[in-house]
Amino acid sequence: MTQPFIWAHRGASSCAPENTLSAFSAAVAAGADGLELDIHLSCDGIPVVIHDETLERTTGGCGFVAEMTAQQLRQLDAGSWFSADFADESIPLLDDVLRTFGGQLRLNLELKELRAGMVVLKLLKQYPSADIVVSSFNCELLQHLRSVNADLPIAVLFELGNWRHAVKVARELSACAFHPALNQVNDAMLAACTEAALPVLVWTVDDLCTARSLIGMGVSGFFTNDPAKLKAAFQSDVSSM
Ligand code: G3P
Ligand code: MG
């Protein structure tokens, strides 16, 4: 049995504040196969790692990420909302993550805004050996990136709308994977992806029964907040065979 690929969703975000260096280190320690991280641009055009376009939920700041400089963003506390133990945590720059983890495991750079695409491609030139996948819900952004880079590993994210259209876009882009939301997965989608030779990796799956059932349906991997749990379960499934 091939083990599923385990993406740590925003790092090991069940045990450390999401999208922080601590969450990414915890994911490495958990044996995750890759780190998923979300990218916005600061107002001075620097790619920063944070999920929301606003600061309130995961930092001590307020307002829009896009209205602050990278220097201002770095001064915010990005950990206390999760636990006082992480009060020293800051919003990482994408550059920090590429430098620290780029040689260790695969990185899934989820682009949350259109204008981040070309900036991230430029930054990636400084990390030619990093094992990366660029993903987005925004098909227009992915199509533009493909038009300027024929070799870039691209994954198409899907949550709402017509999954057949999203799979078609993934085929046209020669995407390396299709990433649907858990509540959207169905047998017809999986059959269409199999026909297109598109591996399907589902988000977000923290429940083992759900993960095992999806493996039975032909899914190749997961995004999980708890990579230690899924890695341990699938390793034990293999060793008990
Ligand atoms: O890339 C999978 C997943 O991260 C997409 O949704 O909202 O968690 O970024 P979200
Ligand atoms: Mg994401």
PDB file of C-alpha atoms and ligand atoms in Angstrom:
ATOM      1  CA  MET A   1       0.000   0.000   0.000  1.00  0.00           C
ATOM      2  CA  THR A   2       1.336   3.440  -0.964  1.00  0.00           C
ATOM      3  CA  GLN A   3       1.096   5.836   1.920  1.00  0.00           C
ATOM      4  CA  PRO A   4      -0.960   8.991   1.352  1.00  0.00           C
ATOM      5  CA  PHE A   5       0.888  12.269   0.989  1.00  0.00           C
ATOM      6  CA  ILE A   6       0.333  14.328   4.136  1.00  0.00           C
ATOM      7  CA  TRP A   7       0.315  18.102   3.833  1.00  0.00           C
ATOM      8  CA  ALA A   8       0.466  19.928   7.149  1.00  0.00           C
ATOM      9  CA  HIS A   9      -2.355  22.462   6.749  1.00  0.00           C
ATOM     10  CA  ARG A  10      -0.948  25.869   7.776  1.00  0.00           C
ATOM     11  CA  GLY A  11       1.759  23.764   9.471  1.00  0.00           C
ATOM     12  CA  ALA A  12       0.845  21.466  12.370  1.00  0.00           C
ATOM     13  CA  SER A  13      -1.875  23.947  13.229  1.00  0.00           C
ATOM     14  CA  SER A  14      -3.549  21.750  15.843  1.00  0.00           C
ATOM     15  CA  CYS A  15      -0.550  22.109  18.146  1.00  0.00           C
ATOM     16  CA  ALA A  16       0.922  25.528  17.258  1.00  0.00           C
ATOM     17  CA  PRO A  17      -0.469  28.773  15.837  1.00  0.00           C
ATOM     18  CA  GLU A  18      -1.202  28.374  12.124  1.00  0.00           C
ATOM     19  CA  ASN A  19       1.240  29.645   9.497  1.00  0.00           C
ATOM     20  CA  THR A  20       4.064  30.300  11.983  1.00  0.00           C
ATOM     21  CA  LEU A  21       7.601  28.928  12.074  1.00  0.00           C
ATOM     22  CA  SER A  22       6.611  26.943  15.176  1.00  0.00           C
ATOM     23  CA  ALA A  23       3.735  25.308  13.302  1.00  0.00           C
ATOM     24  CA  PHE A  24       6.050  24.450  10.407  1.00  0.00           C
ATOM     25  CA  SER A  25       8.756  23.053  12.726  1.00  0.00           C
ATOM     26  CA  ALA A  26       6.119  20.971  14.513  1.00  0.00           C
ATOM     27  CA  ALA A  27       4.967  19.602  11.162  1.00  0.00           C
ATOM     28  CA  VAL A  28       8.520  18.584  10.268  1.00  0.00           C
ATOM     29  CA  ALA A  29       8.855  16.875  13.660  1.00  0.00           C
ATOM     30  CA  ALA A  30       5.533  15.100  13.037  1.00  0.00           C
ATOM     31  CA  GLY A  31       6.897  13.608   9.812  1.00  0.00           C
ATOM     32  CA  ALA A  32       4.624  15.551   7.454  1.00  0.00           C
ATOM     33  CA  ASP A  33       5.498  15.131   3.784  1.00  0.00           C
ATOM     34  CA  GLY A  34       4.920  18.798   3.060  1.00  0.00           C
ATOM     35  CA  LEU A  35       3.927  22.172   4.484  1.00  0.00           C
ATOM     36  CA  GLU A  36       0.930  24.113   3.213  1.00  0.00           C
ATOM     37  CA  LEU A  37       1.101  27.871   3.757  1.00  0.00           C
ATOM     38  CA  ASP A  38      -1.019  30.846   2.733  1.00  0.00           C
ATOM     39  CA  ILE A  39       0.456  33.924   1.102  1.00  0.00           C
ATOM     40  CA  HIS A  40      -0.568  37.559   0.936  1.00  0.00           C
ATOM     41  CA  LEU A  41       1.473  40.623  -0.006  1.00  0.00           C
ATOM     42  CA  SER A  42       2.320  43.451   2.369  1.00  0.00           C
ATOM     43  CA  CYS A  43       1.757  47.009   1.117  1.00  0.00           C
ATOM     44  CA  ASP A  44       5.433  47.170   0.151  1.00  0.00           C
ATOM     45  CA  GLY A  45       5.050  44.064  -1.996  1.00  0.00           C
ATOM     46  CA  ILE A  46       6.686  41.443   0.260  1.00  0.00           C
ATOM     47  CA  PRO A  47       5.082  37.968   0.376  1.00  0.00           C
ATOM     48  CA  VAL A  48       4.013  37.173   3.955  1.00  0.00           C
ATOM     49  CA  VAL A  49       2.560  33.977   5.413  1.00  0.00           C
ATOM     50  CA  ILE A  50      -0.922  34.453   6.826  1.00  0.00           C
ATOM     51  CA  HIS A  51      -4.307  33.009   5.927  1.00  0.00           C
ATOM     52  CA  ASP A  52      -6.770  35.867   6.332  1.00  0.00           C
ATOM     53  CA  GLU A  53      -6.641  39.174   4.474  1.00  0.00           C
ATOM     54  CA  THR A  54      -7.214  40.848   7.846  1.00  0.00           C
ATOM     55  CA  LEU A  55      -5.172  40.642  11.026  1.00  0.00           C
ATOM     56  CA  GLU A  56      -7.715  40.296  13.837  1.00  0.00           C
ATOM     57  CA  ARG A  57      -8.188  36.526  14.018  1.00  0.00           C
ATOM     58  CA  THR A  58      -4.550  35.406  14.215  1.00  0.00           C
ATOM     59  CA  THR A  59      -2.565  38.421  15.408  1.00  0.00           C
ATOM     60  CA  GLY A  60      -2.684  41.238  17.909  1.00  0.00           C
ATOM     61  CA  GLY A  61      -3.085  43.725  15.040  1.00  0.00           C
ATOM     62  CA  CYS A  62      -6.110  45.003  13.192  1.00  0.00           C
ATOM     63  CA  GLY A  63      -6.940  46.013   9.649  1.00  0.00           C
ATOM     64  CA  PHE A  64      -5.760  44.622   6.330  1.00  0.00           C
ATOM     65  CA  VAL A  65      -2.470  42.801   5.723  1.00  0.00           C
ATOM     66  CA  ALA A  66      -2.213  44.661   2.408  1.00  0.00           C
ATOM     67  CA  GLU A  67      -2.198  48.019   4.203  1.00  0.00           C
ATOM     68  CA  MET A  68       0.871  47.367   6.359  1.00  0.00           C
ATOM     69  CA  THR A  69       4.545  47.071   5.486  1.00  0.00           C
ATOM     70  CA  ALA A  70       6.355  43.798   6.021  1.00  0.00           C
ATOM     71  CA  GLN A  71       8.300  45.452   8.827  1.00  0.00           C
ATOM     72  CA  GLN A  72       5.067  46.469  10.596  1.00  0.00           C
ATOM     73  CA  LEU A  73       3.573  43.016  10.095  1.00  0.00           C
ATOM     74  CA  ARG A  74       6.629  41.325  11.560  1.00  0.00           C
ATOM     75  CA  GLN A  75       6.226  43.250  14.790  1.00  0.00           C
ATOM     76  CA  LEU A  76       2.775  41.787  15.455  1.00  0.00           C
ATOM     77  CA  ASP A  77       2.189  38.962  17.915  1.00  0.00           C
ATOM     78  CA  ALA A  78       0.963  36.018  15.817  1.00  0.00           C
ATOM     79  CA  GLY A  79       0.919  33.443  18.600  1.00  0.00           C
ATOM     80  CA  SER A  80      -0.875  34.641  21.762  1.00  0.00           C
ATOM     81  CA  TRP A  81      -4.334  34.110  20.233  1.00  0.00           C
ATOM     82  CA  PHE A  82      -3.458  30.399  20.231  1.00  0.00           C
ATOM     83  CA  SER A  83      -1.617  30.167  23.549  1.00  0.00           C
ATOM     84  CA  ALA A  84       0.524  32.378  25.771  1.00  0.00           C
ATOM     85  CA  ASP A  85       3.370  29.900  25.106  1.00  0.00           C
ATOM     86  CA  PHE A  86       3.613  31.306  21.564  1.00  0.00           C
ATOM     87  CA  ALA A  87       3.648  35.015  22.415  1.00  0.00           C
ATOM     88  CA  ASP A  88       6.997  35.478  20.616  1.00  0.00           C
ATOM     89  CA  GLU A  89       5.693  34.147  17.316  1.00  0.00           C
ATOM     90  CA  SER A  90       5.543  36.581  14.391  1.00  0.00           C
ATOM     91  CA  ILE A  91       4.108  36.495  10.872  1.00  0.00           C
ATOM     92  CA  PRO A  92       6.825  34.839   8.760  1.00  0.00           C
ATOM     93  CA  LEU A  93       7.963  36.224   5.442  1.00  0.00           C
ATOM     94  CA  LEU A  94       7.754  33.663   2.643  1.00  0.00           C
ATOM     95  CA  ASP A  95      11.503  34.198   2.313  1.00  0.00           C
ATOM     96  CA  ASP A  96      11.962  32.968   5.929  1.00  0.00           C
ATOM     97  CA  VAL A  97      10.007  29.792   5.198  1.00  0.00           C
ATOM     98  CA  LEU A  98      11.829  29.068   1.947  1.00  0.00           C
ATOM     99  CA  ARG A  99      15.193  29.600   3.635  1.00  0.00           C
ATOM    100  CA  THR A 100      14.374  27.484   6.688  1.00  0.00           C
ATOM    101  CA  PHE A 101      12.345  24.644   5.181  1.00  0.00           C
ATOM    102  CA  GLY A 102      12.948  24.796   1.424  1.00  0.00           C
ATOM    103  CA  GLY A 103      15.579  22.060   1.506  1.00  0.00           C
ATOM    104  CA  GLN A 104      13.731  19.812   3.947  1.00  0.00           C
ATOM    105  CA  LEU A 105      10.319  18.960   2.515  1.00  0.00           C
ATOM    106  CA  ARG A 106       7.828  20.012  -0.143  1.00  0.00           C
ATOM    107  CA  LEU A 107       6.183  23.396   0.266  1.00  0.00           C
ATOM    108  CA  ASN A 108       2.705  24.214  -1.009  1.00  0.00           C
ATOM    109  CA  LEU A 109       2.496  27.964  -1.552  1.00  0.00           C
ATOM    110  CA  GLU A 110      -1.187  28.856  -1.609  1.00  0.00           C
ATOM    111  CA  LEU A 111      -1.551  32.231  -3.266  1.00  0.00           C
ATOM    112  CA  LYS A 112      -4.401  34.185  -1.695  1.00  0.00           C
ATOM    113  CA  GLU A 113      -4.247  37.149  -4.036  1.00  0.00           C
ATOM    114  CA  LEU A 114      -3.671  37.803  -7.700  1.00  0.00           C
ATOM    115  CA  ARG A 115      -0.832  40.277  -7.326  1.00  0.00           C
ATOM    116  CA  ALA A 116       1.244  37.784  -5.318  1.00  0.00           C
ATOM    117  CA  GLY A 117       1.789  35.485  -8.295  1.00  0.00           C
ATOM    118  CA  MET A 118       4.628  37.201 -10.137  1.00  0.00           C
ATOM    119  CA  VAL A 119       6.277  38.364  -6.900  1.00  0.00           C
ATOM    120  CA  VAL A 120       6.431  34.790  -5.622  1.00  0.00           C
ATOM    121  CA  LEU A 121       7.789  33.494  -8.938  1.00  0.00           C
ATOM    122  CA  LYS A 122      10.566  36.071  -8.737  1.00  0.00           C
ATOM    123  CA  LEU A 123      11.412  35.097  -5.148  1.00  0.00           C
ATOM    124  CA  LEU A 124      11.481  31.405  -6.071  1.00  0.00           C
ATOM    125  CA  LYS A 125      14.375  32.099  -8.457  1.00  0.00           C
ATOM    126  CA  GLN A 126      16.523  32.511  -5.333  1.00  0.00           C
ATOM    127  CA  TYR A 127      15.589  28.984  -4.213  1.00  0.00           C
ATOM    128  CA  PRO A 128      16.094  26.794  -7.283  1.00  0.00           C
ATOM    129  CA  SER A 129      16.370  23.591  -5.268  1.00  0.00           C
ATOM    130  CA  ALA A 130      13.217  24.144  -3.181  1.00  0.00           C
ATOM    131  CA  ASP A 131      10.565  21.495  -3.839  1.00  0.00           C
ATOM    132  CA  ILE A 132       7.449  23.609  -4.282  1.00  0.00           C
ATOM    133  CA  VAL A 133       3.874  23.473  -5.540  1.00  0.00           C
ATOM    134  CA  VAL A 134       1.964  26.683  -6.195  1.00  0.00           C
ATOM    135  CA  SER A 135      -1.778  26.446  -5.575  1.00  0.00           C
ATOM    136  CA  SER A 136      -4.759  28.776  -5.666  1.00  0.00           C
ATOM    137  CA  PHE A 137      -8.533  28.930  -5.893  1.00  0.00           C
ATOM    138  CA  ASN A 138      -8.009  31.625  -8.519  1.00  0.00           C
ATOM    139  CA  CYS A 139      -7.864  29.940 -11.941  1.00  0.00           C
ATOM    140  CA  GLU A 140      -7.043  33.214 -13.674  1.00  0.00           C
ATOM    141  CA  LEU A 141      -3.941  33.570 -11.498  1.00  0.00           C
ATOM    142  CA  LEU A 142      -2.848  29.986 -12.185  1.00  0.00           C
ATOM    143  CA  GLN A 143      -3.418  30.420 -15.923  1.00  0.00           C
ATOM    144  CA  HIS A 144      -1.225  33.507 -15.903  1.00  0.00           C
ATOM    145  CA  LEU A 145       1.541  31.719 -14.004  1.00  0.00           C
ATOM    146  CA  ARG A 146       1.417  28.835 -16.478  1.00  0.00           C
ATOM    147  CA  SER A 147       1.676  31.284 -19.381  1.00  0.00           C
ATOM    148  CA  VAL A 148       4.955  32.633 -18.014  1.00  0.00           C
ATOM    149  CA  ASN A 149       6.381  29.382 -16.631  1.00  0.00           C
ATOM    150  CA  ALA A 150       5.784  26.086 -18.421  1.00  0.00           C
ATOM    151  CA  ASP A 151       7.463  23.982 -15.718  1.00  0.00           C
ATOM    152  CA  LEU A 152       5.975  25.402 -12.517  1.00  0.00           C
ATOM    153  CA  PRO A 153       4.224  22.700 -10.440  1.00  0.00           C
ATOM    154  CA  ILE A 154       0.651  23.978 -10.135  1.00  0.00           C
ATOM    155  CA  ALA A 155      -2.277  22.566  -8.150  1.00  0.00           C
ATOM    156  CA  VAL A 156      -5.891  23.684  -8.569  1.00  0.00           C
ATOM    157  CA  LEU A 157      -7.924  24.279  -5.422  1.00  0.00           C
ATOM    158  CA  PHE A 158     -11.669  23.737  -5.509  1.00  0.00           C
ATOM    159  CA  GLU A 159     -14.386  24.592  -3.029  1.00  0.00           C
ATOM    160  CA  LEU A 160     -17.433  26.132  -4.710  1.00  0.00           C
ATOM    161  CA  GLY A 161     -19.040  26.031  -8.127  1.00  0.00           C
ATOM    162  CA  ASN A 162     -18.644  23.513 -10.919  1.00  0.00           C
ATOM    163  CA  TRP A 163     -16.044  20.852 -10.155  1.00  0.00           C
ATOM    164  CA  ARG A 164     -16.065  19.662 -13.780  1.00  0.00           C
ATOM    165  CA  HIS A 165     -14.886  23.091 -14.865  1.00  0.00           C
ATOM    166  CA  ALA A 166     -12.160  23.083 -12.203  1.00  0.00           C
ATOM    167  CA  VAL A 167     -10.915  19.664 -13.329  1.00  0.00           C
ATOM    168  CA  LYS A 168     -10.931  20.873 -16.931  1.00  0.00           C
ATOM    169  CA  VAL A 169      -8.808  23.880 -15.954  1.00  0.00           C
ATOM    170  CA  ALA A 170      -6.430  21.581 -14.077  1.00  0.00           C
ATOM    171  CA  ARG A 171      -6.055  19.424 -17.199  1.00  0.00           C
ATOM    172  CA  GLU A 172      -5.440  22.425 -19.413  1.00  0.00           C
ATOM    173  CA  LEU A 173      -2.804  23.725 -17.004  1.00  0.00           C
ATOM    174  CA  SER A 174      -1.087  20.319 -16.815  1.00  0.00           C
ATOM    175  CA  ALA A 175      -1.567  20.633 -13.067  1.00  0.00           C
ATOM    176  CA  CYS A 176       0.277  18.199 -10.836  1.00  0.00           C
ATOM    177  CA  ALA A 177      -2.741  17.763  -8.519  1.00  0.00           C
ATOM    178  CA  PHE A 178      -6.352  18.653  -7.786  1.00  0.00           C
ATOM    179  CA  HIS A 179      -7.158  19.877  -4.249  1.00  0.00           C
ATOM    180  CA  PRO A 180     -10.896  19.761  -3.461  1.00  0.00           C
ATOM    181  CA  ALA A 181     -12.618  20.605  -0.178  1.00  0.00           C
ATOM    182  CA  LEU A 182     -13.670  17.516   1.754  1.00  0.00           C
ATOM    183  CA  ASN A 183     -17.389  18.265   1.407  1.00  0.00           C
ATOM    184  CA  GLN A 184     -17.072  18.437  -2.387  1.00  0.00           C
ATOM    185  CA  VAL A 185     -15.436  15.055  -3.015  1.00  0.00           C
ATOM    186  CA  ASN A 186     -17.543  12.548  -4.915  1.00  0.00           C
ATOM    187  CA  ASP A 187     -16.994   9.435  -7.006  1.00  0.00           C
ATOM    188  CA  ALA A 188     -17.602  11.165 -10.335  1.00  0.00           C
ATOM    189  CA  MET A 189     -14.987  13.794  -9.483  1.00  0.00           C
ATOM    190  CA  LEU A 190     -12.465  11.130  -8.544  1.00  0.00           C
ATOM    191  CA  ALA A 191     -13.172   9.218 -11.762  1.00  0.00           C
ATOM    192  CA  ALA A 192     -12.665  12.377 -13.825  1.00  0.00           C
ATOM    193  CA  CYS A 193      -9.364  13.057 -12.049  1.00  0.00           C
ATOM    194  CA  THR A 194      -8.221   9.463 -12.566  1.00  0.00           C
ATOM    195  CA  GLU A 195      -8.975   9.784 -16.267  1.00  0.00           C
ATOM    196  CA  ALA A 196      -6.971  13.024 -16.331  1.00  0.00           C
ATOM    197  CA  ALA A 197      -4.113  11.398 -14.366  1.00  0.00           C
ATOM    198  CA  LEU A 198      -4.590  14.047 -11.682  1.00  0.00           C
ATOM    199  CA  PRO A 199      -3.794  13.006  -8.108  1.00  0.00           C
ATOM    200  CA  VAL A 200      -6.482  14.217  -5.680  1.00  0.00           C
ATOM    201  CA  LEU A 201      -5.460  15.577  -2.271  1.00  0.00           C
ATOM    202  CA  VAL A 202      -8.333  16.597   0.007  1.00  0.00           C
ATOM    203  CA  TRP A 203      -8.587  19.351   2.614  1.00  0.00           C
ATOM    204  CA  THR A 204      -9.034  19.452   5.535  1.00  0.00           C
ATOM    205  CA  VAL A 205      -9.042  15.938   7.010  1.00  0.00           C
ATOM    206  CA  ASP A 206      -8.274  15.393  10.702  1.00  0.00           C
ATOM    207  CA  ASP A 207     -10.512  12.380  11.243  1.00  0.00           C
ATOM    208  CA  LEU A 208      -8.973   8.940  10.684  1.00  0.00           C
ATOM    209  CA  CYS A 209     -12.184   7.183   9.608  1.00  0.00           C
ATOM    210  CA  THR A 210     -12.764   9.862   6.993  1.00  0.00           C
ATOM    211  CA  ALA A 211      -9.152   9.602   5.812  1.00  0.00           C
ATOM    212  CA  ARG A 212      -9.312   5.804   5.473  1.00  0.00           C
ATOM    213  CA  SER A 213     -12.601   5.979   3.627  1.00  0.00           C
ATOM    214  CA  LEU A 214     -11.161   8.528   1.173  1.00  0.00           C
ATOM    215  CA  ILE A 215      -8.129   6.320   0.570  1.00  0.00           C
ATOM    216  CA  GLY A 216     -10.566   3.538  -0.319  1.00  0.00           C
ATOM    217  CA  MET A 217     -12.144   5.890  -2.877  1.00  0.00           C
ATOM    218  CA  GLY A 218      -8.759   6.521  -4.523  1.00  0.00           C
ATOM    219  CA  VAL A 219      -7.580   9.760  -2.940  1.00  0.00           C
ATOM    220  CA  SER A 220      -3.784  10.281  -2.923  1.00  0.00           C
ATOM    221  CA  GLY A 221      -3.346  12.456   0.140  1.00  0.00           C
ATOM    222  CA  PHE A 222      -4.662  14.972   2.607  1.00  0.00           C
ATOM    223  CA  PHE A 223      -4.239  18.358   4.148  1.00  0.00           C
ATOM    224  CA  THR A 224      -4.495  17.989   7.895  1.00  0.00           C
ATOM    225  CA  ASN A 225      -4.064  20.165  10.975  1.00  0.00           C
ATOM    226  CA  ASP A 226      -2.746  17.088  12.803  1.00  0.00           C
ATOM    227  CA  PRO A 227      -0.060  15.478  10.648  1.00  0.00           C
ATOM    228  CA  ALA A 228       1.330  13.393  13.560  1.00  0.00           C
ATOM    229  CA  LYS A 229      -1.997  11.591  13.930  1.00  0.00           C
ATOM    230  CA  LEU A 230      -2.423  10.796  10.248  1.00  0.00           C
ATOM    231  CA  LYS A 231       1.207   9.791   9.704  1.00  0.00           C
ATOM    232  CA  ALA A 232       1.132   7.434  12.711  1.00  0.00           C
ATOM    233  CA  ALA A 233      -2.147   5.853  11.607  1.00  0.00           C
ATOM    234  CA  PHE A 234      -1.087   5.191   8.031  1.00  0.00           C
ATOM    235  CA  GLN A 235       2.339   3.910   9.086  1.00  0.00           C
ATOM    236  CA  SER A 236       0.634   1.481  11.445  1.00  0.00           C
ATOM    237  CA  ASP A 237      -1.829   0.417   8.693  1.00  0.00           C
ATOM    238  CA  VAL A 238       1.135  -0.454   6.447  1.00  0.00           C
ATOM    239  CA  SER A 239       3.101  -2.304   9.142  1.00  0.00           C
ATOM    240  CA  SER A 240       0.061  -4.398  10.104  1.00  0.00           C
ATOM    241  CA  MET A 241      -0.445  -5.641   6.516  1.00  0.00           C
TER     242      MET A 241
HETATM  243  O1  G3P B   1      -4.756  24.345   0.350  1.00  0.00           O
HETATM  244  C1  G3P B   1      -5.794  23.754   1.060  1.00  0.00           C
HETATM  245  C2  G3P B   1      -6.490  24.724   1.978  1.00  0.00           C
HETATM  246  O2  G3P B   1      -5.513  25.443   2.677  1.00  0.00           O
HETATM  247  C3  G3P B   1      -7.398  25.677   1.257  1.00  0.00           C
HETATM  248  O3  G3P B   1      -8.194  26.424   2.100  1.00  0.00           O
HETATM  249  O4  G3P B   1      -8.878  28.365   3.418  1.00  0.00           O
HETATM  250  O5  G3P B   1      -7.442  26.637   4.459  1.00  0.00           O
HETATM  251  O6  G3P B   1      -6.505  28.164   2.735  1.00  0.00           O
HETATM  252  P1  G3P B   1      -7.733  27.444   3.233  1.00  0.00           P
HETATM  253 MG    MG B   2      -4.535  27.346   2.561  1.00  0.00          MG
END
